C-alpha positions as MATLAB code, in Angstrom:
seq = 'MNLAQYDPPRVREKPAAEQGGGAGKGGGSRGAGGVSGVRAPPGPPADDVLRIFVSTDNHLGHKESHEVRGNDSFMAVEEVLKKSVEYHSDFLLLGGDLFDDNKPSRQTMVRTIKMFKKAVLGDREVKVEAVDCSALGDEHEVGVVNWQDENLNIALPTFIIHGNHDDPAGQGHFSALDLLSSSGLLNYFGKQKQMDDVLVKPLLLSKGGVNVAIYGLGNIPDTRLYQTFV';
ca = [
      -0.004    0.035   -0.022;
       1.301    3.404   -0.991;
       0.578    6.169    1.456;
       0.778    9.772    0.018;
       3.617   11.696    1.530;
       2.949   15.218    2.698;
       5.554   17.952    2.975;
       4.287   20.840    5.110;
       4.829   24.185    3.521;
       7.703   26.319    4.938;
       7.815   29.982    5.526;
       9.418   31.474    2.438;
      12.819   33.269    2.905;
      12.549   36.684    1.614;
      15.249   37.741   -0.909;
      17.716   40.346    0.219;
      16.013   42.910   -1.898;
      12.824   42.440   -0.126;
      14.266   42.460    3.427;
      14.217   45.714    5.461;
      17.338   47.519    6.528;
      19.318   50.679    6.205;
      21.184   51.579    2.971;
      24.092   53.185    4.844;
      27.740   52.005    4.857;
      28.009   48.332    5.876;
      24.362   47.525    4.983;
      22.647   48.455    8.310;
      20.183   46.509   10.104;
      17.897   43.920    8.389;
      14.894   45.396   10.334;
      11.520   43.881   10.430;
      11.946   42.022    7.161;
      14.265   39.396    8.612;
      14.124   35.657    7.819;
      11.838   33.573    9.874;
      12.581   29.811   10.442;
       9.086   29.012   11.700;
       7.358   26.139    9.882;
       3.793   27.060    9.001;
       1.077   24.548   10.024;
      -0.143   22.394    7.089;
      -3.724   22.616    5.911;
      -6.216   19.754    6.285;
      -5.014   16.500    4.567;
      -6.549   15.316    1.398;
      -9.314   12.783    1.494;
      -6.888    9.960    0.570;
      -4.120   10.976    2.996;
      -4.248    9.661    6.645;
      -2.431   11.940    9.088;
      -1.467   10.416   12.308;
       0.010   12.474   15.275;
       2.113   10.158   17.524;
       3.313   10.834   21.043;
       4.492    8.525   23.938;
       5.925    8.401   27.403;
       4.245   11.628   28.536;
       4.341   10.824   32.202;
       1.697   13.076   33.457;
       2.070   13.826   37.170;
       5.887   13.453   37.188;
       7.274   15.342   40.117;
       3.942   17.198   40.322;
       4.782   18.558   43.754;
       8.148   20.008   42.623;
       8.120   23.747   42.719;
       9.977   24.180   39.478;
       9.116   20.979   37.497;
       5.631   20.378   38.643;
       3.889   21.583   35.583;
       6.390   20.261   32.922;
       4.535   17.068   32.066;
       1.152   18.836   31.792;
       2.642   21.599   29.527;
       4.116   18.952   27.280;
       0.753   17.179   26.825;
      -0.967   20.425   26.194;
       1.470   21.115   23.466;
       0.820   17.601   21.970;
      -2.856   18.151   22.010;
      -2.597   21.616   20.526;
      -0.368   20.639   17.700;
      -2.555   17.557   17.002;
      -5.516   19.869   16.391;
      -3.434   22.583   14.730;
      -2.027   20.048   12.201;
      -5.456   18.710   11.360;
      -4.517   15.210   12.476;
      -6.987   12.449   11.609;
      -6.293   10.933   15.002;
      -3.781   10.981   17.785;
      -1.930    7.852   18.841;
      -0.417    7.638   22.313;
       2.200    4.905   22.745;
       2.031    4.276   26.480;
       2.973    5.822   29.877;
       0.511    8.631   29.589;
       0.694    8.708   33.485;
       3.890    8.493   35.579;
       2.082    6.178   38.075;
      -0.668    3.627   37.803;
      -2.390    5.354   40.690;
      -2.273    9.023   39.613;
      -3.215   11.672   42.189;
      -6.675   13.154   42.001;
      -4.913   16.461   40.954;
      -3.258   14.791   37.958;
      -6.527   13.056   36.867;
      -8.618   16.260   37.069;
      -6.049   18.143   35.114;
      -5.786   15.399   32.554;
      -9.483   15.180   31.997;
      -9.759   18.990   31.570;
      -6.935   18.896   29.018;
      -8.443   16.155   26.929;
     -11.995   17.567   27.048;
     -10.777   20.810   25.536;
      -8.884   19.151   22.689;
     -10.923   15.984   22.032;
     -14.441   17.361   22.056;
     -15.700   19.697   19.270;
     -17.520   19.927   16.001;
     -14.742   19.045   13.648;
     -15.812   16.246   11.378;
     -14.023   12.875   11.895;
     -13.211   11.374    8.542;
     -11.759    8.113    9.680;
     -13.970    5.033    9.390;
     -13.692    2.298   12.004;
     -13.712   -0.918    9.966;
     -13.018   -3.345   12.866;
     -12.165   -2.100   16.312;
     -13.004   -5.226   18.262;
      -9.622   -4.827   20.024;
     -11.211   -1.972   21.940;
     -13.263   -2.014   25.126;
     -14.489   -4.662   27.369;
     -17.350   -7.245   27.495;
     -19.884   -4.355   27.792;
     -18.639   -2.194   24.827;
     -16.568   -4.273   22.397;
     -15.364   -2.460   19.392;
     -16.993    0.858   20.012;
     -14.928    3.817   19.089;
     -15.848    7.074   20.867;
     -16.803    9.036   17.797;
     -19.551    6.473   17.066;
     -21.193    7.371   20.391;
     -24.224    9.597   19.470;
     -23.953   11.274   22.955;
     -20.470   12.660   22.225;
     -19.043   15.178   19.807;
     -15.515   13.937   19.048;
     -13.318   16.113   17.008;
      -9.926   14.479   17.654;
     -10.062   10.658   17.883;
      -7.376    9.426   20.305;
      -6.069    5.882   20.686;
      -3.864    4.779   23.504;
      -2.175    1.672   25.062;
      -0.782    1.432   28.522;
       2.838    1.328   29.421;
       4.814   -0.126   32.401;
       4.063    3.056   34.464;
       0.246    3.133   34.071;
      -0.480   -0.623   33.721;
      -3.647   -2.179   35.023;
      -3.621   -3.538   38.570;
      -5.788   -4.509   41.542;
      -9.356   -5.770   41.721;
     -10.859   -5.785   38.292;
      -7.537   -5.204   36.680;
      -8.217   -1.551   35.801;
      -5.917    1.189   34.697;
      -6.328    4.970   35.106;
      -6.778    4.896   31.291;
     -10.016    3.015   31.794;
     -11.431    6.060   33.597;
     -10.534    8.128   30.527;
     -11.887    5.491   28.213;
     -15.123    5.042   30.186;
     -15.739    8.871   30.032;
     -15.441    8.812   26.248;
     -12.267   10.766   25.943;
      -9.908    8.122   24.745;
      -9.958    4.753   22.867;
      -7.938    2.300   25.050;
      -6.730   -0.871   23.319;
      -3.906   -3.433   23.675;
      -5.063   -4.568   27.184;
      -4.862   -8.321   27.760;
      -7.799  -10.087   29.395;
      -6.012  -13.323   30.087;
      -2.259  -13.352   30.853;
      -1.912  -16.957   29.779;
      -3.378  -16.424   26.406;
      -1.875  -13.104   24.792;
      -4.084  -12.015   21.868;
      -2.908   -8.965   19.714;
      -5.767   -7.848   17.528;
      -5.339   -4.921   15.144;
      -7.421   -1.772   14.867;
      -8.677   -1.632   11.218;
      -9.203    1.954   10.057;
      -9.911    3.481    6.745;
     -10.079    6.821    5.216;
     -10.633    7.469    1.391;
      -8.463    4.914   -0.328;
      -6.102    4.386    2.641;
      -6.470    1.356    4.939;
      -4.351    0.836    8.056;
      -3.907   -1.847   10.656;
      -2.679   -0.767   14.065;
      -1.379   -3.328   16.459;
      -0.896   -2.492   20.106;
       0.236   -4.538   23.085;
       0.092   -2.847   26.516;
       3.004   -3.462   28.848;
       3.207   -7.018   30.332;
       6.139   -7.668   32.837;
       8.935   -9.583   31.002;
       8.760  -12.453   33.485;
       5.041  -12.876   33.028;
       5.274  -12.702   29.259;
       7.954  -15.226   29.227;
       5.931  -17.758   31.061;
       3.256  -17.392   28.508;
       5.397  -18.557   25.609;
       7.265  -21.403   27.384;
];
């Protein structure tokens, strides 16, 4: 399958004749017409181009009590969400360790929910079709992506797996990601229901003439995974 390559437009360098500056000896200052190295955000992708924004190991809540670094992880994720929207991504793919701990503080959870609500919900049309997403959900909602929920207005579809920092634990084998998934903000996949029978199913998505299969396996401790295959 050939995927169309997209090269975002760059800000054009102005020729010397167009740049500002004095005409005195030595050329003077370049003034307000100086060269900018800022890359302009691309426009919406074509109907046969699937644009995926990928981020991983965000570690929300890392050193959240630190006087200087407490906001770092939240600022970084805000930037990810902002750029995902700004670049007209068809969906956002998060590769694990969204949280720094599998029991995030209430402060971290509240801030996270607020950030994702702001970015994920909206009126922008979702052009990705869920062909087969049975890898999502649990026994109550198998294969239901959040933009198919008639009670939600999803503008930025977001898929996520867990890492070794935010893996499921305890009664019911839940992760903090289950809270975000149950609230309709994320599509959580790659979670194994039986540790002695690892099954990796792809998400099958389509847009225009582009078809893609995304395989995800949430973290399983090496010792446990080893026992599965011996």
